[in-house]
Amino acid sequence: MEKMGLDRVYLQEVMVPHWVRGAKEKAQARGAKGKGIMLNVCALGGSVGTNGKLKAQVIEVQSMQELAALPADQVKGKFVFFNRPMNPLYIETGRAYGEAGDQRRSGAAEAAKRGAVGALVRSLSLAHDDFPHTGTMRYEDGVTQVPAAALSTNGADELSQLLKADKTLTVELEMSCQTLPEVKSYNVVGEIKGTKYPDEIITVGGHLDSWDLAQGAHDDGTGCVQSMEVLRLLKASGLRPERTVRAVLFMNEENGTRGGNKYAELAKSAGEKHLAAMESDGGGFTPRGFNIEADAATVRKVQQWEPLFVPYGSGEFTPGHAGTDIGPLKSQAKALIGYECDSQRYFDIHHTAADTFDKVNRRELELGGASMASLIYLISKYGL
């Protein structure tokens, strides 16, 4: 950003959680007869470790409701194995991800309430492969903290089959993850001042943090690059925005949203006026359009520009959730806007060791950045 010749580049200090995975996790399923079978697992973000090897029988469930209905003696002292897959019938994969996500977020806490020693969770992916998917999970105050691990989808299918053949099967899990004291980090902010209404701000952002298994290329390196690309394109085209355009690289979206909360807090305390905020956090794939979170009249105002985007394949302007990092600005901004791209491949690699730079297609990335810059330019020129 400093090399782009922006009007201002600065950092916003923010304290963030510090969780470390430790040594590579190990898991093995072992039946009454035969040798153990290794399972591909990874700790869920925020999980406690196993304090050595943790061995127990397994009870498989498809939902929180099924777990709650089980007799206590069927759960106590066991691993609860949450094996509900993402629903493949939805065209929008984010909807399937959202519905299946309660297992990852709350599975360990709900299992512990029933006396389980740990939670094993099917990875949130429609792909069938050997990559376990991490992601944040939450404990509850007053509830025993038990380890939580994700199984690859292939591993989950295999464990389910093994359990059908042998209900007394055991799983041995070893994880050394731990939570350390909070540390100081930063949001990174760069802006171009508006020529007519510099006090009206349009924010565009992605998040800097990624899960530790890979580079976080699509989640969310692409969103960061596209947010900076909005500023670069405005400068390269010579189109000075009439309102101030600010790119924010948010810290700590994945396990706390501290960066998004801090940005909104500082904006409010400074009396800043946010006209709109846009977020890219769904990968850098082929653009489809935008989700708009605003009152009905504002949604219609933004939708008037839809025909300009249709020739470029990014003309789907629909009401809907805009994004996690810009969510805290809801009471301060007239509209929150989420960049939407083709979602079919995103959850194949999201939160896994496969989320690497070679998966990013430069042309798709550039088309997305240009779509974002175009809508932000229109808002900067015509307002809402």
GROMACS .gro file of C-alpha atoms in nm:
model
  384
    1MET     CA    1   0.000   0.000   0.000
    2GLU     CA    2   0.283   0.238   0.078
    3LYS     CA    3   0.423   0.186  -0.273
    4MET     CA    4   0.085   0.261  -0.435
    5GLY     CA    5   0.102   0.632  -0.354
    6LEU     CA    6  -0.216   0.642  -0.151
    7ASP     CA    7  -0.321   0.950   0.046
    8ARG     CA    8  -0.280   0.768   0.376
    9VAL     CA    9  -0.155   0.428   0.498
   10TYR     CA   10  -0.163   0.330   0.866
   11LEU     CA   11  -0.203   0.050   1.121
   12GLN     CA   12  -0.473  -0.007   1.382
   13GLU     CA   13  -0.354  -0.193   1.689
   14VAL     CA   14  -0.570  -0.485   1.801
   15MET     CA   15  -0.518  -0.760   2.061
   16VAL     CA   16  -0.590  -1.108   1.924
   17PRO     CA   17  -0.619  -1.466   2.053
   18HIS     CA   18  -0.308  -1.687   2.025
   19TRP     CA   19  -0.382  -2.055   1.967
   20VAL     CA   20  -0.113  -2.296   1.847
   21ARG     CA   21  -0.159  -2.640   1.693
   22GLY     CA   22   0.164  -2.796   1.816
   23ALA     CA   23   0.287  -3.131   1.680
   24LYS     CA   24   0.094  -3.296   1.397
   25GLU     CA   25  -0.217  -3.467   1.526
   26LYS     CA   26  -0.253  -3.846   1.519
   27ALA     CA   27  -0.563  -4.062   1.525
   28GLN     CA   28  -0.611  -4.434   1.491
   29ALA     CA   29  -0.925  -4.648   1.482
   30ARG     CA   30  -0.891  -4.998   1.622
   31GLY     CA   31  -1.149  -5.275   1.624
   32ALA     CA   32  -1.173  -5.580   1.848
   33LYS     CA   33  -0.976  -5.771   1.587
   34GLY     CA   34  -0.711  -5.659   1.344
   35LYS     CA   35  -0.459  -5.378   1.331
   36GLY     CA   36  -0.528  -5.008   1.377
   37ILE     CA   37  -0.631  -4.787   1.086
   38MET     CA   38  -0.486  -4.435   1.072
   39LEU     CA   39  -0.733  -4.149   1.024
   40ASN     CA   40  -0.658  -3.807   0.872
   41VAL     CA   41  -0.743  -3.554   1.142
   42CYS     CA   42  -0.663  -3.200   1.254
   43ALA     CA   43  -0.748  -3.009   1.569
   44LEU     CA   44  -1.030  -2.759   1.544
   45GLY     CA   45  -0.918  -2.404   1.615
   46GLY     CA   46  -0.934  -2.324   1.984
   47SER     CA   47  -0.947  -2.686   2.095
   48VAL     CA   48  -0.764  -2.809   2.402
   49GLY     CA   49  -0.509  -3.087   2.359
   50THR     CA   50  -0.547  -3.449   2.467
   51ASN     CA   51  -0.266  -3.442   2.728
   52GLY     CA   52  -0.106  -3.752   2.581
   53LYS     CA   53  -0.310  -4.021   2.407
   54LEU     CA   54  -0.686  -4.025   2.455
   55LYS     CA   55  -0.855  -4.358   2.381
   56ALA     CA   56  -1.229  -4.424   2.388
   57GLN     CA   57  -1.517  -4.590   2.209
   58VAL     CA   58  -1.719  -4.389   1.957
   59ILE     CA   59  -2.087  -4.303   1.921
   60GLU     CA   60  -2.194  -4.165   1.581
   61VAL     CA   61  -2.467  -3.902   1.549
   62GLN     CA   62  -2.608  -3.692   1.266
   63SER     CA   63  -2.728  -3.393   1.467
   64MET     CA   64  -2.738  -3.215   1.801
   65GLN     CA   65  -3.096  -3.336   1.841
   66GLU     CA   66  -2.990  -3.699   1.798
   67LEU     CA   67  -2.715  -3.651   2.058
   68ALA     CA   68  -2.959  -3.494   2.305
   69ALA     CA   69  -3.199  -3.787   2.266
   70LEU     CA   70  -2.943  -4.058   2.342
   71PRO     CA   71  -2.944  -4.228   2.685
   72ALA     CA   72  -2.658  -4.100   2.903
   73ASP     CA   73  -2.483  -4.437   2.924
   74GLN     CA   74  -2.447  -4.448   2.544
   75VAL     CA   75  -2.247  -4.122   2.543
   76LYS     CA   76  -2.056  -4.106   2.873
   77GLY     CA   77  -1.682  -4.173   2.837
   78LYS     CA   78  -1.694  -4.190   2.455
   79PHE     CA   79  -1.604  -3.975   2.156
   80VAL     CA   80  -1.910  -3.825   1.991
   81PHE     CA   81  -1.865  -3.852   1.613
   82PHE     CA   82  -2.069  -3.585   1.430
   83ASN     CA   83  -2.107  -3.719   1.077
   84ARG     CA   84  -2.375  -3.505   0.909
   85PRO     CA   85  -2.248  -3.408   0.561
   86MET     CA   86  -2.299  -3.072   0.394
   87ASN     CA   87  -2.620  -3.081   0.190
   88PRO     CA   88  -2.522  -3.130  -0.178
   89LEU     CA   89  -2.868  -3.028  -0.304
   90TYR     CA   90  -2.811  -2.656  -0.251
   91ILE     CA   91  -2.666  -2.466  -0.546
   92GLU     CA   92  -2.521  -2.210  -0.303
   93THR     CA   93  -2.257  -2.404  -0.110
   94GLY     CA   94  -2.234  -2.138   0.160
   95ARG     CA   95  -2.587  -2.229   0.267
   96ALA     CA   96  -2.483  -2.593   0.309
   97TYR     CA   97  -2.172  -2.486   0.501
   98GLY     CA   98  -2.378  -2.270   0.734
   99GLU     CA   99  -2.627  -2.546   0.810
  100ALA     CA  100  -2.363  -2.809   0.882
  101GLY     CA  101  -2.144  -2.570   1.084
  102ASP     CA  102  -2.314  -2.621   1.422
  103GLN     CA  103  -2.129  -2.954   1.454
  104ARG     CA  104  -1.790  -2.787   1.431
  105ARG     CA  105  -1.874  -2.480   1.637
  106SER     CA  106  -2.067  -2.642   1.922
  107GLY     CA  107  -2.006  -3.016   1.893
  108ALA     CA  108  -1.743  -3.040   2.165
  109ALA     CA  109  -1.949  -2.841   2.418
  110GLU     CA  110  -2.266  -3.039   2.351
  111ALA     CA  111  -2.073  -3.369   2.370
  112ALA     CA  112  -1.913  -3.267   2.700
  113LYS     CA  113  -2.255  -3.186   2.851
  114ARG     CA  114  -2.346  -3.552   2.797
  115GLY     CA  115  -2.022  -3.677   2.955
  116ALA     CA  116  -1.826  -3.747   2.635
  117VAL     CA  117  -1.445  -3.728   2.641
  118GLY     CA  118  -1.410  -3.560   2.301
  119ALA     CA  119  -1.568  -3.472   1.966
  120LEU     CA  120  -1.482  -3.596   1.618
  121VAL     CA  121  -1.639  -3.384   1.341
  122ARG     CA  122  -1.682  -3.457   0.972
  123SER     CA  123  -1.502  -3.188   0.771
  124LEU     CA  124  -1.725  -2.916   0.624
  125SER     CA  125  -1.672  -2.997   0.259
  126LEU     CA  126  -1.861  -3.146  -0.034
  127ALA     CA  127  -1.537  -3.294  -0.167
  128HIS     CA  128  -1.443  -3.655  -0.094
  129ASP     CA  129  -1.074  -3.648  -0.009
  130ASP     CA  130  -0.817  -3.693   0.267
  131PHE     CA  131  -0.784  -3.326   0.374
  132PRO     CA  132  -0.922  -3.252   0.722
  133HIS     CA  133  -1.069  -2.902   0.753
  134THR     CA  134  -0.997  -2.693   1.060
  135GLY     CA  135  -1.201  -2.392   1.171
  136THR     CA  136  -1.308  -2.227   1.490
  137MET     CA  137  -1.497  -2.402   1.767
  138ARG     CA  138  -1.635  -2.265   2.093
  139TYR     CA  139  -1.647  -2.386   2.451
  140GLU     CA  140  -1.912  -2.281   2.701
  141ASP     CA  141  -1.855  -2.143   3.048
  142GLY     CA  142  -1.911  -2.405   3.313
  143VAL     CA  143  -1.884  -2.694   3.065
  144THR     CA  144  -1.580  -2.927   3.066
  145GLN     CA  145  -1.346  -2.849   2.777
  146VAL     CA  146  -1.288  -3.166   2.573
  147PRO     CA  147  -1.069  -3.204   2.262
  148ALA     CA  148  -1.229  -3.153   1.920
  149ALA     CA  149  -1.083  -3.282   1.594
  150ALA     CA  150  -1.197  -3.275   1.232
  151LEU     CA  151  -1.187  -3.590   1.021
  152SER     CA  152  -1.137  -3.575   0.645
  153THR     CA  153  -1.453  -3.669   0.455
  154ASN     CA  154  -1.294  -3.996   0.342
  155GLY     CA  155  -1.187  -4.065   0.700
  156ALA     CA  156  -1.539  -3.992   0.828
  157ASP     CA  157  -1.692  -4.230   0.573
  158GLU     CA  158  -1.438  -4.500   0.669
  159LEU     CA  159  -1.497  -4.458   1.042
  160SER     CA  160  -1.874  -4.477   0.989
  161GLN     CA  161  -1.836  -4.805   0.796
  162LEU     CA  162  -1.604  -4.950   1.061
  163LEU     CA  163  -1.855  -4.862   1.335
  164LYS     CA  164  -2.133  -5.044   1.150
  165ALA     CA  165  -1.919  -5.358   1.160
  166ASP     CA  166  -1.791  -5.315   1.516
  167LYS     CA  167  -1.975  -5.104   1.773
  168THR     CA  168  -1.695  -5.158   2.028
  169LEU     CA  169  -1.433  -4.997   1.802
  170THR     CA  170  -1.205  -4.744   1.975
  171VAL     CA  171  -1.031  -4.432   1.850
  172GLU     CA  172  -0.699  -4.316   1.993
  173LEU     CA  173  -0.641  -3.941   1.947
  174GLU     CA  174  -0.328  -3.740   2.020
  175MET     CA  175  -0.324  -3.357   1.996
  176SER     CA  176  -0.088  -3.106   2.159
  177CYS     CA  177  -0.269  -2.779   2.076
  178GLN     CA  178  -0.300  -2.504   2.336
  179THR     CA  179  -0.418  -2.147   2.386
  180LEU     CA  180  -0.151  -1.893   2.491
  181PRO     CA  181  -0.188  -1.534   2.619
  182GLU     CA  182  -0.325  -1.277   2.372
  183VAL     CA  183  -0.083  -1.090   2.148
  184LYS     CA  184  -0.074  -0.752   1.974
  185SER     CA  185  -0.149  -0.741   1.603
  186TYR     CA  186  -0.283  -0.488   1.351
  187ASN     CA  187  -0.539  -0.401   1.090
  188VAL     CA  188  -0.370  -0.246   0.784
  189VAL     CA  189  -0.551   0.052   0.630
  190GLY     CA  190  -0.493   0.255   0.313
  191GLU     CA  191  -0.715   0.520   0.160
  192ILE     CA  192  -0.777   0.759  -0.126
  193LYS     CA  193  -0.945   1.083  -0.016
  194GLY     CA  194  -1.270   1.177  -0.189
  195THR     CA  195  -1.263   1.484  -0.411
  196LYS     CA  196  -1.611   1.616  -0.319
  197TYR     CA  197  -1.721   1.438  -0.002
  198PRO     CA  198  -1.403   1.330   0.179
  199ASP     CA  199  -1.590   1.281   0.506
  200GLU     CA  200  -1.809   1.008   0.354
  201ILE     CA  201  -1.622   0.676   0.363
  202ILE     CA  202  -1.660   0.363   0.154
  203THR     CA  203  -1.464   0.073   0.304
  204VAL     CA  204  -1.356  -0.238   0.115
  205GLY     CA  205  -1.176  -0.522   0.288
  206GLY     CA  206  -1.055  -0.878   0.327
  207HIS     CA  207  -0.893  -1.048   0.624
  208LEU     CA  208  -0.519  -1.094   0.680
  209ASP     CA  209  -0.529  -1.396   0.909
  210SER     CA  210  -0.560  -1.752   0.784
  211TRP     CA  211  -0.570  -2.096   0.937
  212ASP     CA  212  -0.228  -2.246   0.989
  213LEU     CA  213  -0.252  -2.558   0.771
  214ALA     CA  214  -0.162  -2.374   0.447
  215GLN     CA  215  -0.114  -2.028   0.297
  216GLY     CA  216  -0.476  -1.916   0.315
  217ALA     CA  217  -0.462  -1.820  -0.053
  218HIS     CA  218  -0.837  -1.815  -0.119
  219ASP     CA  219  -0.924  -1.759   0.249
  220ASP     CA  220  -0.848  -1.478   0.239
  221GLY     CA  221  -0.537  -1.377   0.043
  222THR     CA  222  -0.755  -1.316  -0.260
  223GLY     CA  223  -0.986  -1.084  -0.064
  224CYS     CA  224  -0.691  -0.880   0.061
  225VAL     CA  225  -0.545  -0.849  -0.289
  226GLN     CA  226  -0.882  -0.754  -0.440
  227SER     CA  227  -0.936  -0.485  -0.176
  228MET     CA  228  -0.597  -0.331  -0.256
  229GLU     CA  229  -0.672  -0.377  -0.626
  230VAL     CA  230  -0.978  -0.151  -0.590
  231LEU     CA  231  -0.749   0.135  -0.489
  232ARG     CA  232  -0.491   0.049  -0.757
  233LEU     CA  233  -0.754   0.043  -1.032
  234LEU     CA  234  -0.902   0.378  -0.925
  235LYS     CA  235  -0.554   0.533  -0.941
  236ALA     CA  236  -0.454   0.358  -1.266
  237SER     CA  237  -0.776   0.467  -1.440
  238GLY     CA  238  -0.743   0.827  -1.326
  239LEU     CA  239  -1.090   0.811  -1.172
  240ARG     CA  240  -1.063   1.011  -0.850
  241PRO     CA  241  -1.349   0.893  -0.626
  242GLU     CA  242  -1.580   1.166  -0.498
  243ARG     CA  243  -1.606   0.993  -0.161
  244THR     CA  244  -1.314   0.854   0.039
  245VAL     CA  245  -1.236   0.490  -0.047
  246ARG     CA  246  -1.055   0.295   0.223
  247ALA     CA  247  -0.910  -0.055   0.191
  248VAL     CA  248  -0.887  -0.243   0.521
  249LEU     CA  249  -0.698  -0.568   0.571
  250PHE     CA  250  -0.871  -0.697   0.884
  251MET     CA  251  -0.690  -0.904   1.144
  252ASN     CA  252  -0.844  -1.202   1.329
  253GLU     CA  253  -1.155  -1.280   1.126
  254GLU     CA  254  -1.113  -1.654   1.176
  255ASN     CA  255  -1.114  -1.693   1.553
  256GLY     CA  256  -1.250  -1.379   1.711
  257THR     CA  257  -1.340  -1.097   1.467
  258ARG     CA  258  -1.128  -0.863   1.678
  259GLY     CA  259  -1.010  -0.663   1.375
  260GLY     CA  260  -1.360  -0.596   1.243
  261ASN     CA  261  -1.483  -0.500   1.589
  262LYS     CA  262  -1.184  -0.271   1.651
  263TYR     CA  263  -1.228  -0.098   1.313
  264ALA     CA  264  -1.597  -0.028   1.383
  265GLU     CA  265  -1.518   0.087   1.738
  266LEU     CA  266  -1.251   0.332   1.619
  267ALA     CA  267  -1.475   0.459   1.337
  268LYS     CA  268  -1.757   0.528   1.583
  269SER     CA  269  -1.533   0.699   1.840
  270ALA     CA  270  -1.385   0.920   1.565
  271GLY     CA  271  -1.734   1.018   1.446
  272GLU     CA  272  -1.666   0.886   1.096
  273LYS     CA  273  -1.951   0.861   0.847
  274HIS     CA  274  -1.952   0.530   0.659
  275LEU     CA  275  -2.167   0.532   0.348
  276ALA     CA  276  -2.098   0.168   0.258
  277ALA     CA  277  -1.866  -0.123   0.331
  278MET     CA  278  -1.776  -0.413   0.102
  279GLU     CA  279  -1.608  -0.743   0.184
  280SER     CA  280  -1.443  -1.019  -0.020
  281ASP     CA  281  -1.419  -1.342   0.180
  282GLY     CA  282  -1.553  -1.618  -0.041
  283GLY     CA  283  -1.245  -1.696  -0.247
  284GLY     CA  284  -1.104  -1.544  -0.564
  285PHE     CA  285  -1.313  -1.738  -0.813
  286THR     CA  286  -1.521  -1.616  -1.111
  287PRO     CA  287  -1.739  -1.318  -1.009
  288ARG     CA  288  -2.115  -1.359  -0.989
  289GLY     CA  289  -2.233  -1.040  -0.821
  290PHE     CA  290  -2.297  -0.896  -0.476
  291ASN     CA  291  -2.506  -0.955  -0.164
  292ILE     CA  292  -2.656  -0.634  -0.026
  293GLU     CA  293  -2.740  -0.591   0.341
  294ALA     CA  294  -2.946  -0.273   0.372
  295ASP     CA  295  -3.302  -0.141   0.389
  296ALA     CA  296  -3.525  -0.219   0.090
  297ALA     CA  297  -3.491   0.125  -0.068
  298THR     CA  298  -3.111   0.112  -0.056
  299VAL     CA  299  -3.106  -0.239  -0.199
  300ARG     CA  300  -3.318  -0.115  -0.493
  301LYS     CA  301  -3.082   0.180  -0.540
  302VAL     CA  302  -2.781  -0.051  -0.573
  303GLN     CA  303  -2.977  -0.290  -0.796
  304GLN     CA  304  -3.030  -0.007  -1.049
  305TRP     CA  305  -2.665  -0.061  -1.151
  306GLU     CA  306  -2.716  -0.434  -1.215
  307PRO     CA  307  -2.742  -0.399  -1.598
  308LEU     CA  308  -2.391  -0.246  -1.610
  309PHE     CA  309  -2.247  -0.565  -1.459
  310VAL     CA  310  -2.446  -0.827  -1.651
  311PRO     CA  311  -2.213  -0.823  -1.959
  312TYR     CA  312  -1.925  -0.912  -1.726
  313GLY     CA  313  -2.101  -1.203  -1.556
  314SER     CA  314  -2.121  -1.027  -1.219
  315GLY     CA  315  -2.477  -0.892  -1.233
  316GLU     CA  316  -2.646  -1.091  -0.956
  317PHE     CA  317  -2.739  -0.822  -0.702
  318THR     CA  318  -2.938  -0.987  -0.423
  319PRO     CA  319  -3.032  -0.902  -0.063
  320GLY     CA  320  -2.827  -1.111   0.180
  321HIS     CA  321  -2.548  -1.141   0.434
  322ALA     CA  322  -2.250  -0.925   0.340
  323GLY     CA  323  -1.964  -1.046   0.557
  324THR     CA  324  -1.818  -1.106   0.901
  325ASP     CA  325  -1.559  -0.827   0.923
  326ILE     CA  326  -1.791  -0.551   0.806
  327GLY     CA  327  -2.081  -0.679   1.018
  328PRO     CA  328  -1.989  -0.457   1.317
  329LEU     CA  329  -2.042  -0.151   1.089
  330LYS     CA  330  -2.410  -0.238   1.038
  331SER     CA  331  -2.538   0.045   1.258
  332GLN     CA  332  -2.293   0.296   1.105
  333ALA     CA  333  -2.312   0.228   0.729
  334LYS     CA  334  -2.604   0.272   0.492
  335ALA     CA  335  -2.520  -0.051   0.309
  336LEU     CA  336  -2.303  -0.357   0.368
  337ILE     CA  337  -2.207  -0.540   0.048
  338GLY     CA  338  -2.055  -0.884   0.007
  339TYR     CA  339  -1.863  -0.975  -0.309
  340GLU     CA  340  -2.002  -1.304  -0.445
  341CYS     CA  341  -1.809  -1.537  -0.671
  342ASP     CA  342  -1.860  -1.893  -0.793
  343SER     CA  343  -1.868  -2.100  -0.475
  344GLN     CA  344  -1.845  -2.455  -0.604
  345ARG     CA  345  -1.473  -2.507  -0.533
  346TYR     CA  346  -1.426  -2.286  -0.228
  347PHE     CA  347  -1.518  -2.535   0.044
  348ASP     CA  348  -1.304  -2.806  -0.118
  349ILE     CA  349  -0.991  -2.622  -0.002
  350HIS     CA  350  -1.115  -2.379   0.265
  351HIS     CA  351  -0.938  -2.425   0.603
  352THR     CA  352  -0.718  -2.707   0.469
  353ALA     CA  353  -0.359  -2.776   0.368
  354ALA     CA  354  -0.478  -2.741   0.006
  355ASP     CA  355  -0.551  -2.364   0.025
  356THR     CA  356  -0.236  -2.267  -0.164
  357PHE     CA  357  -0.142  -2.000  -0.417
  358ASP     CA  358  -0.137  -2.240  -0.713
  359LYS     CA  359  -0.519  -2.271  -0.678
  360VAL     CA  360  -0.567  -1.902  -0.762
  361ASN     CA  361  -0.648  -1.817  -1.124
  362ARG     CA  362  -0.513  -1.473  -1.208
  363ARG     CA  363  -0.787  -1.387  -1.460
  364GLU     CA  364  -1.067  -1.480  -1.218
  365LEU     CA  365  -0.896  -1.277  -0.945
  366GLU     CA  366  -0.867  -0.972  -1.170
  367LEU     CA  367  -1.229  -0.997  -1.289
  368GLY     CA  368  -1.340  -0.996  -0.925
  369GLY     CA  369  -1.124  -0.700  -0.830
  370ALA     CA  370  -1.256  -0.506  -1.130
  371SER     CA  371  -1.617  -0.583  -1.041
  372MET     CA  372  -1.560  -0.461  -0.686
  373ALA     CA  373  -1.384  -0.145  -0.805
  374SER     CA  374  -1.665  -0.070  -1.051
  375LEU     CA  375  -1.938  -0.086  -0.787
  376ILE     CA  376  -1.734   0.115  -0.539
  377TYR     CA  377  -1.670   0.382  -0.805
  378LEU     CA  378  -2.045   0.407  -0.877
  379ILE     CA  379  -2.125   0.444  -0.507
  380SER     CA  380  -1.848   0.705  -0.471
  381LYS     CA  381  -1.989   0.905  -0.763
  382TYR     CA  382  -2.364   0.877  -0.708
  383GLY     CA  383  -2.396   0.794  -0.339
  384LEU     CA  384  -2.682   0.592  -0.195
   0.00000   0.00000   0.00000
